[in-house]
mmCIF file of C-alpha atoms in Angstrom:
data_model
loop_
_atom_site.group_PDB
_atom_site.id
_atom_site.type_symbol
_atom_site.label_atom_id
_atom_site.label_comp_id
_atom_site.label_asym_id
_atom_site.label_seq_id
_atom_site.Cartn_x
_atom_site.Cartn_y
_atom_site.Cartn_z
ATOM 1 C CA UNK V 1 106.323 76.991 93.623
ATOM 2 C CA UNK V 2 105.169 78.426 96.898
ATOM 3 C CA UNK V 3 106.134 81.949 97.827
ATOM 4 C CA UNK V 4 106.604 83.678 101.136
ATOM 5 C CA UNK V 5 103.664 83.079 103.422
ATOM 6 C CA UNK V 6 102.559 84.910 106.598
ATOM 7 C CA UNK V 7 100.039 84.026 109.247
ATOM 8 C CA UNK V 8 97.706 85.289 110.249
ATOM 9 C CA UNK V 9 96.731 87.722 107.635
ATOM 10 C CA UNK V 10 94.981 89.704 110.118
ATOM 11 C CA UNK V 11 95.377 90.153 113.845
ATOM 12 C CA UNK V 12 93.384 92.344 116.239
ATOM 13 C CA UNK V 13 94.611 92.440 119.715
ATOM 14 C CA UNK V 14 94.068 94.621 122.917
ATOM 15 C CA UNK V 15 96.691 96.990 124.081
ATOM 16 C CA UNK V 16 99.175 95.355 126.660
ATOM 17 C CA UNK V 17 98.514 91.757 124.935
ATOM 18 C CA UNK V 18 101.229 89.703 123.312
ATOM 19 C CA UNK V 19 101.164 88.636 119.760
ATOM 20 C CA UNK V 20 103.121 86.312 117.585
ATOM 21 C CA UNK V 21 103.383 86.670 113.828
ATOM 22 C CA UNK V 22 104.690 83.897 111.667
ATOM 23 C CA UNK V 23 106.565 83.906 108.272
ATOM 24 C CA UNK V 24 107.243 80.763 106.172
ATOM 25 C CA UNK V 25 110.061 81.820 103.526
ATOM 26 C CA UNK V 26 110.544 80.209 100.531
ATOM 27 C CA UNK V 27 112.064 76.893 100.849
ATOM 28 C CA UNK V 28 116.122 76.962 100.592
ATOM 29 C CA UNK V 29 116.251 80.760 101.209
ATOM 30 C CA UNK V 30 118.744 81.398 103.883
ATOM 31 C CA UNK V 31 118.296 85.230 104.393
ATOM 32 C CA UNK V 32 115.027 86.328 105.975
ATOM 33 C CA UNK V 33 113.826 89.985 106.745
ATOM 34 C CA UNK V 34 111.104 91.562 108.808
ATOM 35 C CA UNK V 35 109.700 95.081 107.890
ATOM 36 C CA UNK V 36 106.982 97.058 109.256
ATOM 37 C CA UNK V 37 104.724 99.114 107.088
ATOM 38 C CA UNK V 38 102.701 102.046 108.893
ATOM 39 C CA UNK V 39 99.834 103.655 107.189
ATOM 40 C CA UNK V 40 100.821 105.906 104.384
ATOM 41 C CA UNK V 41 104.578 105.062 104.674
ATOM 42 C CA UNK V 42 107.084 102.873 102.977
ATOM 43 C CA UNK V 43 108.275 99.534 104.849
ATOM 44 C CA UNK V 44 110.819 99.937 107.420
ATOM 45 C CA UNK V 45 113.392 97.331 108.263
ATOM 46 C CA UNK V 46 113.185 95.595 111.532
ATOM 47 C CA UNK V 47 115.603 92.576 111.686
ATOM 48 C CA UNK V 48 117.553 90.280 109.372
ATOM 49 C CA UNK V 49 118.378 86.774 109.757
ATOM 50 C CA UNK V 50 121.046 84.837 107.993
ATOM 51 C CA UNK V 51 120.354 81.147 108.799
ATOM 52 C CA UNK V 52 119.292 80.704 112.466
ATOM 53 C CA UNK V 53 121.119 83.942 113.615
ATOM 54 C CA UNK V 54 119.898 87.501 113.695
ATOM 55 C CA UNK V 55 122.642 89.253 111.826
ATOM 56 C CA UNK V 56 121.155 92.649 112.159
ATOM 57 C CA UNK V 57 118.401 93.749 114.539
ATOM 58 C CA UNK V 58 119.158 97.477 114.345
ATOM 59 C CA UNK V 59 115.642 98.147 113.188
ATOM 60 C CA UNK V 60 113.746 96.620 116.239
ATOM 61 C CA UNK V 61 112.057 99.709 117.840
ATOM 62 C CA UNK V 62 112.399 98.562 121.386
ATOM 63 C CA UNK V 63 112.884 95.499 123.653
ATOM 64 C CA UNK V 64 109.191 94.581 123.572
ATOM 65 C CA UNK V 65 110.051 93.361 119.934
ATOM 66 C CA UNK V 66 111.682 90.013 119.439
ATOM 67 C CA UNK V 67 112.184 87.542 116.582
ATOM 68 C CA UNK V 68 113.450 84.185 116.329
ATOM 69 C CA UNK V 69 114.291 81.538 113.620
ATOM 70 C CA UNK V 70 115.367 78.388 115.560
ATOM 71 C CA UNK V 71 115.685 76.051 112.477
ATOM 72 C CA UNK V 72 116.854 78.655 109.908
ATOM 73 C CA UNK V 73 113.400 78.378 108.033
ATOM 74 C CA UNK V 74 110.039 79.592 109.795
ATOM 75 C CA UNK V 75 110.539 82.846 111.711
ATOM 76 C CA UNK V 76 108.360 84.369 114.343
ATOM 77 C CA UNK V 77 108.103 87.998 115.310
ATOM 78 C CA UNK V 78 107.047 88.487 118.762
ATOM 79 C CA UNK V 79 105.598 91.530 120.427
ATOM 80 C CA UNK V 80 105.118 92.070 124.094
ATOM 81 C CA UNK V 81 102.777 94.515 125.880
ATOM 82 C CA UNK V 82 101.452 95.716 122.698
ATOM 83 C CA UNK V 83 100.751 99.469 122.053
ATOM 84 C CA UNK V 84 98.319 101.153 119.664
ATOM 85 C CA UNK V 85 101.437 102.494 117.873
ATOM 86 C CA UNK V 86 102.341 98.974 116.919
ATOM 87 C CA UNK V 87 99.459 98.737 114.597
ATOM 88 C CA UNK V 88 100.827 98.284 111.036
ATOM 89 C CA UNK V 89 101.307 95.721 108.442
ATOM 90 C CA UNK V 90 104.346 93.404 109.147
ATOM 91 C CA UNK V 91 106.017 92.185 105.940
ATOM 92 C CA UNK V 92 108.481 89.259 105.925
ATOM 93 C CA UNK V 93 110.877 88.820 102.888
ATOM 94 C CA UNK V 94 113.260 85.976 102.087
ATOM 95 C CA UNK V 95 116.272 85.723 99.503
ATOM 96 C CA UNK V 96 118.465 82.992 98.553
ATOM 97 C CA UNK V 97 121.838 84.637 99.430
ATOM 98 C CA UNK V 98 122.994 87.969 100.641
ATOM 99 C CA UNK V 99 124.780 89.015 97.599
ATOM 100 C CA UNK V 100 122.109 91.650 96.592
ATOM 101 C CA UNK V 101 119.776 88.918 95.569
ATOM 102 C CA UNK V 102 116.118 89.813 95.073
ATOM 103 C CA UNK V 103 113.849 89.759 98.125
ATOM 104 C CA UNK V 104 110.731 88.034 97.827
ATOM 105 C CA UNK V 105 107.838 89.466 100.034
ATOM 106 C CA UNK V 106 105.120 87.868 101.636
ATOM 107 C CA UNK V 107 101.423 89.386 101.775
ATOM 108 C CA UNK V 108 101.847 90.635 105.249
ATOM 109 C CA UNK V 109 100.151 90.527 108.751
ATOM 110 C CA UNK V 110 98.031 93.378 109.394
ATOM 111 C CA UNK V 111 98.217 94.109 113.027
ATOM 112 C CA UNK V 112 95.581 96.205 114.824
ATOM 113 C CA UNK V 113 96.023 97.108 118.483
ATOM 114 C CA UNK V 114 92.855 98.477 120.086
ATOM 115 C CA UNK N 1 123.297 106.802 105.684
ATOM 116 C CA UNK N 2 121.129 105.853 102.634
ATOM 117 C CA UNK N 3 117.826 107.494 102.129
ATOM 118 C CA UNK N 4 115.022 107.694 99.534
ATOM 119 C CA UNK N 5 112.749 110.502 98.595
ATOM 120 C CA UNK N 6 109.679 110.002 96.415
ATOM 121 C CA UNK N 7 108.280 113.086 94.905
ATOM 122 C CA UNK N 8 104.657 113.125 94.917
ATOM 123 C CA UNK N 9 102.634 110.708 97.207
ATOM 124 C CA UNK N 10 99.774 110.681 94.660
ATOM 125 C CA UNK N 11 100.020 110.609 90.763
ATOM 126 C CA UNK N 12 97.039 110.447 88.486
ATOM 127 C CA UNK N 13 97.180 109.976 84.846
ATOM 128 C CA UNK N 14 94.974 109.025 81.903
ATOM 129 C CA UNK N 15 95.078 105.665 80.256
ATOM 130 C CA UNK N 16 97.552 105.518 77.674
ATOM 131 C CA UNK N 17 99.432 108.583 78.904
ATOM 132 C CA UNK N 18 103.044 108.432 79.968
ATOM 133 C CA UNK N 19 103.735 107.400 83.584
ATOM 134 C CA UNK N 20 106.547 109.174 85.413
ATOM 135 C CA UNK N 21 107.219 108.298 89.197
ATOM 136 C CA UNK N 22 110.146 110.169 90.613
ATOM 137 C CA UNK N 23 112.713 108.849 93.074
ATOM 138 C CA UNK N 24 115.889 110.425 94.525
ATOM 139 C CA UNK N 25 118.405 108.670 96.731
ATOM 140 C CA UNK N 26 121.147 109.525 98.988
ATOM 141 C CA UNK N 27 124.024 107.016 99.413
ATOM 142 C CA UNK N 28 127.582 107.042 100.349
ATOM 143 C CA UNK N 29 128.580 104.114 98.303
ATOM 144 C CA UNK N 30 127.495 103.151 94.946
ATOM 145 C CA UNK N 31 123.848 102.398 95.271
ATOM 146 C CA UNK N 32 121.813 99.275 94.377
ATOM 147 C CA UNK N 33 118.362 100.627 93.559
ATOM 148 C CA UNK N 34 114.939 98.921 93.385
ATOM 149 C CA UNK N 35 111.347 99.672 92.281
ATOM 150 C CA UNK N 36 108.605 97.610 93.865
ATOM 151 C CA UNK N 37 104.906 97.533 93.234
ATOM 152 C CA UNK N 38 102.195 96.830 95.816
ATOM 153 C CA UNK N 39 98.782 96.041 94.694
ATOM 154 C CA UNK N 40 95.831 96.203 97.357
ATOM 155 C CA UNK N 41 96.128 93.433 100.036
ATOM 156 C CA UNK N 42 99.065 91.836 98.234
ATOM 157 C CA UNK N 43 102.863 91.893 98.991
ATOM 158 C CA UNK N 44 105.593 93.878 97.312
ATOM 159 C CA UNK N 45 106.372 92.768 93.684
ATOM 160 C CA UNK N 46 109.970 93.490 92.311
ATOM 161 C CA UNK N 47 109.529 95.632 89.145
ATOM 162 C CA UNK N 48 113.128 96.281 88.224
ATOM 163 C CA UNK N 49 116.580 96.705 89.900
ATOM 164 C CA UNK N 50 119.797 98.445 89.101
ATOM 165 C CA UNK N 51 123.029 96.990 90.488
ATOM 166 C CA UNK N 52 125.663 97.563 88.015
ATOM 167 C CA UNK N 53 126.236 97.979 84.211
ATOM 168 C CA UNK N 54 123.575 99.515 81.897
ATOM 169 C CA UNK N 55 122.040 102.483 83.532
ATOM 170 C CA UNK N 56 118.642 102.044 81.787
ATOM 171 C CA UNK N 57 116.939 98.998 83.372
ATOM 172 C CA UNK N 58 113.825 97.334 81.868
ATOM 173 C CA UNK N 59 111.513 95.584 84.179
ATOM 174 C CA UNK N 60 108.051 93.836 84.041
ATOM 175 C CA UNK N 61 104.851 95.204 82.662
ATOM 176 C CA UNK N 62 106.585 97.661 80.290
ATOM 177 C CA UNK N 63 108.161 99.823 83.010
ATOM 178 C CA UNK N 64 111.873 100.948 82.935
ATOM 179 C CA UNK N 65 114.068 103.214 84.969
ATOM 180 C CA UNK N 66 117.183 105.081 84.445
ATOM 181 C CA UNK N 67 120.010 105.462 86.968
ATOM 182 C CA UNK N 68 121.339 108.970 86.853
ATOM 183 C CA UNK N 69 124.419 109.231 89.264
ATOM 184 C CA UNK N 70 124.723 113.096 88.499
ATOM 185 C CA UNK N 71 121.299 113.715 89.459
ATOM 186 C CA UNK N 72 121.175 110.782 92.243
ATOM 187 C CA UNK N 73 117.838 109.829 90.773
ATOM 188 C CA UNK N 74 116.191 106.600 89.558
ATOM 189 C CA UNK N 75 112.794 107.599 87.975
ATOM 190 C CA UNK N 76 110.419 105.074 86.943
ATOM 191 C CA UNK N 77 108.706 105.420 83.499
ATOM 192 C CA UNK N 78 106.152 103.675 81.285
ATOM 193 C CA UNK N 79 105.262 105.010 77.886
ATOM 194 C CA UNK N 80 101.539 104.120 77.996
ATOM 195 C CA UNK N 81 99.539 103.658 81.137
ATOM 196 C CA UNK N 82 97.090 100.707 81.622
ATOM 197 C CA UNK N 83 94.262 100.476 84.181
ATOM 198 C CA UNK N 84 95.908 97.508 85.752
ATOM 199 C CA UNK N 85 99.001 99.686 86.593
ATOM 200 C CA UNK N 86 96.971 101.520 89.277
ATOM 201 C CA UNK N 87 98.933 100.542 92.608
ATOM 202 C CA UNK N 88 101.405 101.838 95.085
ATOM 203 C CA UNK N 89 104.901 102.084 94.089
ATOM 204 C CA UNK N 90 108.070 102.046 96.190
ATOM 205 C CA UNK N 91 111.561 103.013 95.318
ATOM 206 C CA UNK N 92 114.200 101.434 97.524
ATOM 207 C CA UNK N 93 118.023 101.473 98.126
ATOM 208 C CA UNK N 94 120.127 98.751 99.539
ATOM 209 C CA UNK N 95 121.704 99.760 102.722
ATOM 210 C CA UNK N 96 124.664 98.004 104.218
ATOM 211 C CA UNK N 97 126.112 94.702 103.780
ATOM 212 C CA UNK N 98 123.218 92.773 104.828
ATOM 213 C CA UNK N 99 121.025 94.129 101.863
ATOM 214 C CA UNK N 100 118.311 95.687 104.031
ATOM 215 C CA UNK N 101 116.107 97.664 102.008
ATOM 216 C CA UNK N 102 115.518 101.336 102.543
ATOM 217 C CA UNK N 103 112.124 102.416 101.093
ATOM 218 C CA UNK N 104 110.792 105.734 100.062
ATOM 219 C CA UNK N 105 107.248 106.671 101.353
ATOM 220 C CA UNK N 106 105.650 105.387 97.940
ATOM 221 C CA UNK N 107 103.665 106.942 95.338
ATOM 222 C CA UNK N 108 100.032 105.956 94.751
ATOM 223 C CA UNK N 109 99.350 105.885 90.996
ATOM 224 C CA UNK N 110 95.621 106.288 89.726
ATOM 225 C CA UNK N 111 94.794 105.577 86.129
ATOM 226 C CA UNK N 112 91.655 106.990 84.928
ATOM 227 C CA UNK N 113 89.712 106.133 81.677
#
């Protein structure tokens, strides 16, 4: 079956622009996570959705970052007024329930802010 | 708060040699521990996980890891390296009730003939 997909695979933008990154989780997975992986680092947690609601957004670095999941499936990570420091690979993962089940990761979106 | 330390950002072994990738964790509660592998331009793939029960955990591709509470370690091993094992490996611990993963900085494994 289909895994987690993310679009676009690469995004190049200019400083100050707005970007949206999309995640399609595995069908039926209620839990969805966003992580950010900077060069040479491990992924860092950004936000977690259970269904449509953001249950934990403690990892969002500032108010320029926002994420939605309006129908409990596809999620969009939105970054306003991008900065060069936002350049990273943004990873999405989904899992079937919250009880320590495996998170399945997408291939990521590589964001480059010039 | 939970944290993960991976000793050695780069490890190089010969094909057929033992692979040992080190991971130490810090956790105030019984930890759930994971090893993920990341091949170039691909997403993270779960190698193995420890939740409860047997402390020696076997995963895919011949890898295994042993949870040692007294040493707060979860080192990853494979008896005989293969060229296809070259990748980046991440150790992770679950943090909090929402199962968010806290990752180490990763270890890049190189396998040479």
